[in-house]
mmCIF file of C-alpha atoms and ligand atoms in Angstrom:
data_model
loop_
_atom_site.group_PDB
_atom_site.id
_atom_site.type_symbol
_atom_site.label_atom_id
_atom_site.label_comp_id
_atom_site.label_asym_id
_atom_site.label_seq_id
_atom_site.Cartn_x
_atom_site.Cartn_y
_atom_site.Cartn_z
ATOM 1 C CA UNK A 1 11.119 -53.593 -2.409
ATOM 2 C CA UNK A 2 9.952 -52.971 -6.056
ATOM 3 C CA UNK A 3 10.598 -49.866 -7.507
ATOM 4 C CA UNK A 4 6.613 -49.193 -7.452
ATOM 5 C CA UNK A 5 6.535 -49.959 -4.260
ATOM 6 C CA UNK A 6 9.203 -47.846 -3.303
ATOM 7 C CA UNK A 7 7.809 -45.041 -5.135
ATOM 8 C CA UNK A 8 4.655 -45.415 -3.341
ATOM 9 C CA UNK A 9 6.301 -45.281 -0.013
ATOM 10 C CA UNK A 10 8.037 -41.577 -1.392
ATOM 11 C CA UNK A 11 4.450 -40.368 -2.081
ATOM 12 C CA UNK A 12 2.807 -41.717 1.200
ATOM 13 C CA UNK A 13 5.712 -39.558 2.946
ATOM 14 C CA UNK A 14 5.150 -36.436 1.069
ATOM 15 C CA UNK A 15 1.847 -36.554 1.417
ATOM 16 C CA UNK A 16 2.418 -36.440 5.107
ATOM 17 C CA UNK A 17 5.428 -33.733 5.218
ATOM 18 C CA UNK A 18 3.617 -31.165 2.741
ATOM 19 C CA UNK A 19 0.663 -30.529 4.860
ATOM 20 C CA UNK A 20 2.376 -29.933 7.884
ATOM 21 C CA UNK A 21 4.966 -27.450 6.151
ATOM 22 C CA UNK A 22 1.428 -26.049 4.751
ATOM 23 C CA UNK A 23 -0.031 -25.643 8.415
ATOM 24 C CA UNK A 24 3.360 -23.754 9.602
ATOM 25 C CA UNK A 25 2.157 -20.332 10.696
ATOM 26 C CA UNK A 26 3.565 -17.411 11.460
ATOM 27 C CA UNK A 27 3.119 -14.059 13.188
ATOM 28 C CA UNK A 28 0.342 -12.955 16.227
ATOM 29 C CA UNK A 29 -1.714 -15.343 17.118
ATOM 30 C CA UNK A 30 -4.963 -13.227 17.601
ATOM 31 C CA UNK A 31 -4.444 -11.638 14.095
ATOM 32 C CA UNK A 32 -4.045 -15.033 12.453
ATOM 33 C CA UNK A 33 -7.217 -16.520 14.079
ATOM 34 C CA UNK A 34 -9.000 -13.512 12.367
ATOM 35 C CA UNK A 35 -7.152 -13.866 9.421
ATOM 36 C CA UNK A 36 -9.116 -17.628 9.450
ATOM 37 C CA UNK A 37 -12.475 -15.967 10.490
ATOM 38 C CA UNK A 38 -12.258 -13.576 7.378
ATOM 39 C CA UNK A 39 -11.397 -16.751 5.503
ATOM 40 C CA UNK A 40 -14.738 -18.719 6.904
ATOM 41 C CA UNK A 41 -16.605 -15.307 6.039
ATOM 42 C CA UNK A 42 -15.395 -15.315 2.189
ATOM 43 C CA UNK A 43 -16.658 -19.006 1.991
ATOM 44 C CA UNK A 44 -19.690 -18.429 3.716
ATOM 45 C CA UNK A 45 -20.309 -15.252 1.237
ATOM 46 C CA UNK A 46 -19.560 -17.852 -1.393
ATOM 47 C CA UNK A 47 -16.626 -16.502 -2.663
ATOM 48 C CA UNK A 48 -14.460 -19.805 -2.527
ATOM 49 C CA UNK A 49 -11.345 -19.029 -4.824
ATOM 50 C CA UNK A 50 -9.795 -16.298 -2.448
ATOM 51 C CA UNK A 51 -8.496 -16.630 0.589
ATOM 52 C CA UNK A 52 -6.911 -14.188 3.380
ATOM 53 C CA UNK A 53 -2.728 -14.989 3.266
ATOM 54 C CA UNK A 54 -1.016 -12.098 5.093
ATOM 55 C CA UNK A 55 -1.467 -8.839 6.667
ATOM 56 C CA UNK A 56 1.716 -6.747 7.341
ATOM 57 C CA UNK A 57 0.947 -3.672 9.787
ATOM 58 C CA UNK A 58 3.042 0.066 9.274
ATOM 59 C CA UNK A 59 3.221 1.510 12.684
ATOM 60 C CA UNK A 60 4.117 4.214 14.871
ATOM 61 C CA UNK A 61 5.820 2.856 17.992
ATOM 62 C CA UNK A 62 5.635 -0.812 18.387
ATOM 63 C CA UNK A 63 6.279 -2.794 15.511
ATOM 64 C CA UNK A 64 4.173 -5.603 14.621
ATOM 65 C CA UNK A 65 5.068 -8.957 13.363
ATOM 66 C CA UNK A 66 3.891 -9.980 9.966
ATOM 67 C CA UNK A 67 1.064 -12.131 9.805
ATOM 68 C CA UNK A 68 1.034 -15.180 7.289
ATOM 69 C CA UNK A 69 -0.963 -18.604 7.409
ATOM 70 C CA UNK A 70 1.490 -20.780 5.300
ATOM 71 C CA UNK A 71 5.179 -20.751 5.602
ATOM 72 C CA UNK A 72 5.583 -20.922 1.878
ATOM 73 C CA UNK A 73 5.023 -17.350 1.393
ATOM 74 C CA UNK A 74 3.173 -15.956 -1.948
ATOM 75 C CA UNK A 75 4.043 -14.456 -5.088
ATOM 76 C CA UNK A 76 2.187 -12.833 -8.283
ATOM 77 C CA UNK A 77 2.333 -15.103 -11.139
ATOM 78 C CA UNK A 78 2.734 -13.314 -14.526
ATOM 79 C CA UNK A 79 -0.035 -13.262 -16.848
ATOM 80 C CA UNK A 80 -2.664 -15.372 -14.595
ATOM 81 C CA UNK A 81 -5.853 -14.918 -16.431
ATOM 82 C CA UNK A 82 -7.420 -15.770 -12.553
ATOM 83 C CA UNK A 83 -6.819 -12.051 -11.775
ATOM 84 C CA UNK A 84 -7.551 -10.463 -15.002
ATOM 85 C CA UNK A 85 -3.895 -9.856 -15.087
ATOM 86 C CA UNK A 86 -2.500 -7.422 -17.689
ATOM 87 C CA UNK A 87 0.286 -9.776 -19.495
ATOM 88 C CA UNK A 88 3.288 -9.084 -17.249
ATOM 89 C CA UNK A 89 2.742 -6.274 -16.354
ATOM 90 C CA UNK A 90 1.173 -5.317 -12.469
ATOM 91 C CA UNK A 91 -1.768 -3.260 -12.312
ATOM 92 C CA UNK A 92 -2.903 -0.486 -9.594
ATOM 93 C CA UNK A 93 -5.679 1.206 -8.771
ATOM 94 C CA UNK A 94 -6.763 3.946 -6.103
ATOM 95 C CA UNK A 95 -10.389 4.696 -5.211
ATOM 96 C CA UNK A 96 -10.885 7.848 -5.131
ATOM 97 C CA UNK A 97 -14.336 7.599 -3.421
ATOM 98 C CA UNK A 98 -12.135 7.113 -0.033
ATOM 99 C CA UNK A 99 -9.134 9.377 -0.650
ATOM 100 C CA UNK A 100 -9.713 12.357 0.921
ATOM 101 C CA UNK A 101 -8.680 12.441 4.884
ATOM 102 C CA UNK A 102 -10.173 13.749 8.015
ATOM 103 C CA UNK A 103 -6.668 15.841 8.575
ATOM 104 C CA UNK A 104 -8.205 18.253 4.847
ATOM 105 C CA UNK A 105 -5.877 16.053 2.126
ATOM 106 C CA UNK A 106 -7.847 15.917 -0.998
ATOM 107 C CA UNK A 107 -8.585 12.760 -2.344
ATOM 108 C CA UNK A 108 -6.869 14.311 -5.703
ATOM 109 C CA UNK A 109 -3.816 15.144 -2.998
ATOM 110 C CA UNK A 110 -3.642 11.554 -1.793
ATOM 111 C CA UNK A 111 -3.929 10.304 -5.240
ATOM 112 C CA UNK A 112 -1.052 11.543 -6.328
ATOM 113 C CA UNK A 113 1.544 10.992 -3.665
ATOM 114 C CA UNK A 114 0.119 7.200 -4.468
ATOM 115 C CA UNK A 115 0.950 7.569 -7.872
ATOM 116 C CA UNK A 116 4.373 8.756 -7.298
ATOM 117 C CA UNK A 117 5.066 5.993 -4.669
ATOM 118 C CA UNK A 118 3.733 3.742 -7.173
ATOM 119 C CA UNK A 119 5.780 5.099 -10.185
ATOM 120 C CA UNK A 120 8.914 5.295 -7.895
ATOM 121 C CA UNK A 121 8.648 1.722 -7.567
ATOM 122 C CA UNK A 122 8.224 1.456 -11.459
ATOM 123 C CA UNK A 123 11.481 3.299 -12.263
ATOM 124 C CA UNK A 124 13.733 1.061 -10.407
ATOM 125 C CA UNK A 125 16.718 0.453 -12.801
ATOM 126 C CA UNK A 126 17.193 -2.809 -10.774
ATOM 127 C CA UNK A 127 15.334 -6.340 -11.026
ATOM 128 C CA UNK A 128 12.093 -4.650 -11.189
ATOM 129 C CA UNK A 129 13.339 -2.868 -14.710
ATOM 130 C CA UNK A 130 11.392 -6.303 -15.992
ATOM 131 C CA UNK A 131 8.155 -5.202 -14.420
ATOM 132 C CA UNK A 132 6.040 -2.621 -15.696
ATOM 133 C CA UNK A 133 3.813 -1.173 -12.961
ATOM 134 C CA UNK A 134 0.816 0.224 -14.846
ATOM 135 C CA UNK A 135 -2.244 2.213 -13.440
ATOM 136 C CA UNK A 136 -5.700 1.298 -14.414
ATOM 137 C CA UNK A 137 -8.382 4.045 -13.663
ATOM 138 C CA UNK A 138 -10.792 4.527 -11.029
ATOM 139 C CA UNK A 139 -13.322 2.212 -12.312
ATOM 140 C CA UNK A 140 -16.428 4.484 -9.994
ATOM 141 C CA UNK A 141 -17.430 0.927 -8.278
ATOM 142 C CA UNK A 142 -16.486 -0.658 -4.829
ATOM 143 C CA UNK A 143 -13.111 -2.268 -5.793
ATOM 144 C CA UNK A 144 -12.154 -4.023 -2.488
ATOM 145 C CA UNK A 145 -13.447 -6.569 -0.162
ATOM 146 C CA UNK A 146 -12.217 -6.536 3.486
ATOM 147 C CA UNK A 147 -13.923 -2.923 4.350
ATOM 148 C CA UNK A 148 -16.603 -5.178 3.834
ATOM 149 C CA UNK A 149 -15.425 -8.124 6.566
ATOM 150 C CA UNK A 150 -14.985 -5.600 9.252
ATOM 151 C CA UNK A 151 -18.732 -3.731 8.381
ATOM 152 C CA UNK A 152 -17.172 -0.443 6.619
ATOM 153 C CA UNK A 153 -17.835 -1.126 3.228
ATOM 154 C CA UNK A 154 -19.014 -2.667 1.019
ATOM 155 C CA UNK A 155 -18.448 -5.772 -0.819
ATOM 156 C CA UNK A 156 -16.929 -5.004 -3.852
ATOM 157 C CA UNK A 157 -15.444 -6.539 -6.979
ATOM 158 C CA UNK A 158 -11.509 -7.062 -6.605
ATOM 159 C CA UNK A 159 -10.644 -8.172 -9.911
ATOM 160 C CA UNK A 160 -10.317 -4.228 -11.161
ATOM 161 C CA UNK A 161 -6.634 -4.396 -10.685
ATOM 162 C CA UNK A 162 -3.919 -6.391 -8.635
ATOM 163 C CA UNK A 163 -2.995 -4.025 -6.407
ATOM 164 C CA UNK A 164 -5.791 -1.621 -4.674
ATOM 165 C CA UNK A 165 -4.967 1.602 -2.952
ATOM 166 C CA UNK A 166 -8.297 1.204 -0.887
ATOM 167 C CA UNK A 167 -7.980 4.944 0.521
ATOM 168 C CA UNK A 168 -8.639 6.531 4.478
ATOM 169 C CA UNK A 169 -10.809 4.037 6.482
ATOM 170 C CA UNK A 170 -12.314 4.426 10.274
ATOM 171 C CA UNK A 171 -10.126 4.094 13.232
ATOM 172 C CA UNK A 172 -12.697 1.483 14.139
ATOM 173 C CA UNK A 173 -11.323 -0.891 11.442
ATOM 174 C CA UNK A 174 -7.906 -0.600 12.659
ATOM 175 C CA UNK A 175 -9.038 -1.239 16.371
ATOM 176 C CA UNK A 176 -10.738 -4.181 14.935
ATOM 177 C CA UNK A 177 -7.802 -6.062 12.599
ATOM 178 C CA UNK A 178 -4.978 -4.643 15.174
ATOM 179 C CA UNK A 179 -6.675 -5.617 18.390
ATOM 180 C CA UNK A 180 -7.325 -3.524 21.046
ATOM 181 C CA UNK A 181 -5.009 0.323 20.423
ATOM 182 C CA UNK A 182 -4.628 -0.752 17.041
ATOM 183 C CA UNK A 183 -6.150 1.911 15.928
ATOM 184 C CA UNK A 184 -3.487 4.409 17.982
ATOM 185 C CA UNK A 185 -0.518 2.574 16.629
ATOM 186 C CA UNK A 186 -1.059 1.157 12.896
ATOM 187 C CA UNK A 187 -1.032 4.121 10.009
ATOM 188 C CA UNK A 188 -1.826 1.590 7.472
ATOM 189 C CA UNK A 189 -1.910 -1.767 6.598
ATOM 190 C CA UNK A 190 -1.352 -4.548 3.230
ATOM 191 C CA UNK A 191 -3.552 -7.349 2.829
ATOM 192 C CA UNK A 192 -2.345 -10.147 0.802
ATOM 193 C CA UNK A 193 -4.631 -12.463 -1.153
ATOM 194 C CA UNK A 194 -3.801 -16.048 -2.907
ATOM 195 C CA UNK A 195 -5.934 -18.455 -4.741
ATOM 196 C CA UNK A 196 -6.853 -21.222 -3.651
ATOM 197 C CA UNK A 197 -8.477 -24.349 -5.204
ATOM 198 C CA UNK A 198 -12.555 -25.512 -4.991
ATOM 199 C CA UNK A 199 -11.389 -27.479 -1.455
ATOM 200 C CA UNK A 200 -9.700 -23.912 -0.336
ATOM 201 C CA UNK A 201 -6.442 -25.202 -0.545
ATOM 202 C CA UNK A 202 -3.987 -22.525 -2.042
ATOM 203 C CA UNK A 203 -2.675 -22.921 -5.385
ATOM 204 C CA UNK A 204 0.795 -22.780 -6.786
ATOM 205 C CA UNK A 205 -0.305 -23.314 -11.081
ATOM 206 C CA UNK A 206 3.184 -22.066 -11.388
ATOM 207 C CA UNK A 207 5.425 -24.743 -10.105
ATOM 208 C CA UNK A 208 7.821 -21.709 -8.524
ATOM 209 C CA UNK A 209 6.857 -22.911 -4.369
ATOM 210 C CA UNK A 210 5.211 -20.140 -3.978
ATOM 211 C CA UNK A 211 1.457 -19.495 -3.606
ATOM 212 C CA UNK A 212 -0.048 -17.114 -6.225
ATOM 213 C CA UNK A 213 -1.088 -14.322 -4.774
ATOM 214 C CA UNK A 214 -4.529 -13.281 -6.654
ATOM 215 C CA UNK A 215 -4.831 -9.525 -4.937
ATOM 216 C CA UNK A 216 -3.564 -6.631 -2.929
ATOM 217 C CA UNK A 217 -5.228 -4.251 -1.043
ATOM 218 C CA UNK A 218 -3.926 -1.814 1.225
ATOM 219 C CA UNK A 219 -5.878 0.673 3.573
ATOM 220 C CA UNK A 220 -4.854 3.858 5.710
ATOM 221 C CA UNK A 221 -5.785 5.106 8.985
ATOM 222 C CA UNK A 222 -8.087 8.177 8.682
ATOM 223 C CA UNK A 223 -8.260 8.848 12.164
ATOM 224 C CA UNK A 224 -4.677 8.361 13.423
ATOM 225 C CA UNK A 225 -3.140 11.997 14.409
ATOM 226 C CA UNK A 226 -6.783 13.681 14.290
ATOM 227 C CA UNK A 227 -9.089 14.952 17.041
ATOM 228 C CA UNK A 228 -10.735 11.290 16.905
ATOM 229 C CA UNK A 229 -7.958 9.832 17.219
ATOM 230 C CA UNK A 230 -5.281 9.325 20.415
ATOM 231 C CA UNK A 231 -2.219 10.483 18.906
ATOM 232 C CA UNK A 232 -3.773 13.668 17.886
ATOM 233 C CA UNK A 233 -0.470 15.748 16.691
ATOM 234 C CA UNK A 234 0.521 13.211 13.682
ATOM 235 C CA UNK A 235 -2.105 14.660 10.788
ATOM 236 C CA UNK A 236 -1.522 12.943 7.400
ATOM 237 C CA UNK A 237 0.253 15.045 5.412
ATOM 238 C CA UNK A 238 1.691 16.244 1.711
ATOM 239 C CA UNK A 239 5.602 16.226 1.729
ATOM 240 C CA UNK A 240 6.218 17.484 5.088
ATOM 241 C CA UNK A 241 7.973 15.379 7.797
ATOM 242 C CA UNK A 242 7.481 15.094 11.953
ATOM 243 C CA UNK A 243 5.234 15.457 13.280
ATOM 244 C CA UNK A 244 3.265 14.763 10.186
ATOM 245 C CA UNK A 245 2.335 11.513 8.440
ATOM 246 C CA UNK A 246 4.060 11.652 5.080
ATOM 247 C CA UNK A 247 1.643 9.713 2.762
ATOM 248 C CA UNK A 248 4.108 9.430 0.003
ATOM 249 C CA UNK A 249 6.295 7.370 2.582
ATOM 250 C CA UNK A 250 3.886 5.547 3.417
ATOM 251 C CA UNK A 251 2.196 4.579 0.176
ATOM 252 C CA UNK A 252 5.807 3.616 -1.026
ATOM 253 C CA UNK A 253 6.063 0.969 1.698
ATOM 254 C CA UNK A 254 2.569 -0.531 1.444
ATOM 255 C CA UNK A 255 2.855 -0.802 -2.370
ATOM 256 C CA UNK A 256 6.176 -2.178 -1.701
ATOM 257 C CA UNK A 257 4.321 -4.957 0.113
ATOM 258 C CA UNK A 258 2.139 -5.359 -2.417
ATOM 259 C CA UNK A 259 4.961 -6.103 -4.322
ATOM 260 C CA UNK A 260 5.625 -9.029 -1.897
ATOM 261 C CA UNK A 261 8.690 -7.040 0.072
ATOM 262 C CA UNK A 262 8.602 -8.240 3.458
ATOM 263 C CA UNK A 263 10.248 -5.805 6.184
ATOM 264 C CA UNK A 264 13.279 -5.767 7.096
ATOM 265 C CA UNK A 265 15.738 -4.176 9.872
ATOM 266 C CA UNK A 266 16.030 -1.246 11.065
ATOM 267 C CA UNK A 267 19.123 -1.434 10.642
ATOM 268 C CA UNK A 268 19.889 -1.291 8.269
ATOM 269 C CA UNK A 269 17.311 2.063 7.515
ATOM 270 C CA UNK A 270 15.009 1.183 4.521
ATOM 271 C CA UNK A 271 11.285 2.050 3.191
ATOM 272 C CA UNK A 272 10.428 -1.485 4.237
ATOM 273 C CA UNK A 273 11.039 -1.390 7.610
ATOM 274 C CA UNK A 274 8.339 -2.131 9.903
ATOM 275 C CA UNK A 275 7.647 1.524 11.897
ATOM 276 C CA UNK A 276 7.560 4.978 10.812
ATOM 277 C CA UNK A 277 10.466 7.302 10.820
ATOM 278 C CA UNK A 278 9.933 9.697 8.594
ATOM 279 C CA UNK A 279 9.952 11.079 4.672
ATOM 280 C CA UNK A 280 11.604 8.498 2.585
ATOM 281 C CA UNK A 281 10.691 8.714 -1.419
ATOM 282 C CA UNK A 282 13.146 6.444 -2.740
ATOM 283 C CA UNK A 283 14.356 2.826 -1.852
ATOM 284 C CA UNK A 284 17.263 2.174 -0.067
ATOM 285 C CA UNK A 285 19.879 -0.695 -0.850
ATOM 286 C CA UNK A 286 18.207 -3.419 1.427
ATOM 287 C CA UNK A 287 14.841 -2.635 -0.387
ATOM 288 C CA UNK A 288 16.834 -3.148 -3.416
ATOM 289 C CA UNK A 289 18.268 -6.180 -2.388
ATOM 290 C CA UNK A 290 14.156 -7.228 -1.591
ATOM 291 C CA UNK A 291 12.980 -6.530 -4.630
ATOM 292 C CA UNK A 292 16.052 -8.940 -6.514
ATOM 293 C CA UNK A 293 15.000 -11.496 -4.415
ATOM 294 C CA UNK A 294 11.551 -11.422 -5.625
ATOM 295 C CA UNK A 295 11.625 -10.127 -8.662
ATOM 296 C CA UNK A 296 14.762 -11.454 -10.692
ATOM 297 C CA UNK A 297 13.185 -13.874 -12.453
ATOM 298 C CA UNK A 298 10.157 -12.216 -13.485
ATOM 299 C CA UNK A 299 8.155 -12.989 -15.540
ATOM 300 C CA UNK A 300 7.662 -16.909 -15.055
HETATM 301 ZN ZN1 ZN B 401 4.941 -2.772 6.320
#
């Protein structure tokens, strides 16, 4: 064969192998075929440069798997002018309009355990050191989107920073992204977002083989551990461990998803892992080992 020929034969096979590795899937099946219906809902709305990528659960009880719809996973991509990004740095935000919680936390209250979780992360001496995490304020509009998919919110702008602390949402929303009892098991959950191209095919602009993630948003059960809800002696809480819902703990381990930490174990014990056990306000050495993984050779 000629070289060109040859060549040609080399593309004509990748072409067939990437898709498939593209269509590998992963995690519960219901959750994913939603996680497609929220996708046909953002093109229908027009809103064709997003798309849905993964949705980790944090649970009391049964764990849940995580969701994703490509095997390649997803990463942030430092300085992409897509997401209004602030150089290398990663931005946060919490909306305060949806901070306070049904169990009497202030929304000032929740606000700050968030911003501790949040600078905990930032004052890792490990490979996050080369990350600053920076806060951007309140900007006193609708920041987020998927509220809006599931009919408790509205449809907001979610450019305001990368990573949005959404606040304390309806049970009702967690019934309807958990399935039935999701709303008795799941405290909170992470929603991932990449870009994707005009087609909706993600992008990776980057060249690292990962998808770039364009946004994070992460939202918390309101109603779990109050008289609405089933488990009604697990109130969120300030500090204080069983049978409260520590939201420190738990805004360290969403944010550490939004920081593209999977879960992992138990064992061995760390803030990533997948169902609630208590106060925890500082990583642990598998989180540690995470965050290497992911961030070591930030930025590129
Ligand atoms: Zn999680």
């Amino acid at each position: 064969m000629k070289p060109t020929r040859i060549l040609f034969v080399l593309w004509a096979a990748l072409a067939l192998l990437v898709p498939m590795a593209a269509l590998a899937q992963e995690g519960d099946p219901a959750t994913l075929a939603l996680m497609r219906q929220m996708n046909g809902q953002l093109q229908a709305l027009g809103i064709k440069n997003i798309a849905v990528e993964q949705i980790e659960f944090f649970t009391i009880g049964q764990g849940r798997p995580l969701n994703r719809l490509h095997q390649t996973g997803s990463r942030w991509v430092a300085g992409d002018p897509r997401r209004l990004a602030d150089g290398d740095n990663i931005t946060y935000l919490v909306d305060q309009s949806d901070g306070a919680t049904t169990s009497g936390l202030t929304s000032a209250q929740t606000e700050a355990a968030i911003d501790r979780a949040l600078a905990t992360w930032n004052n890792q001496e490990d490979c996050l050191r080369q990350v600053d995490i920076v806060k951007r304020p309140d900007p006193g509009a609708d920041p987020d989107i998927i509220d809006f998919l599931f009919g408790v919110g509205g449809l907001g702008f979610p450019f305001y920073a990368d990573i949005v602390d959404a606040g304390w949402y309806p049970r009702a929303l967690f019934d309807a992204i958990g399935g039935p009892g999701g709303g008795d098991g799941i405290l909170a959950f992470s929603v991932s977002f990449v870009f994707t191209d005009d087609d909706g095919n993600p992008t990776d602009v980057n060249g690292d083989n990962f998808l770039d993630v364009s946004l994070n948003e992460v939202y918390y059960n309101d109603h779990f551990g109050t008289p609405g809800g089933i488990r009604s002696g697990n109130p969120w809480v300030i500090d204080s461990g069983f049978p409260g819902i520590d939201v420190e703990t738990i805004a360290l381990h969403e944010n550490g998803h939004s920081l593209d930490l999977r879960h992992f174990g138990p064992p061995p014990v760390a803030v990533m892992n997948p169902v609630y056990a208590g106060i925890k306000h500082e990583p642990l050495p598998v989180d540690h080992a995470g965050m290497c993984t992911v961030w070591s050779s930030w930025p590129r």
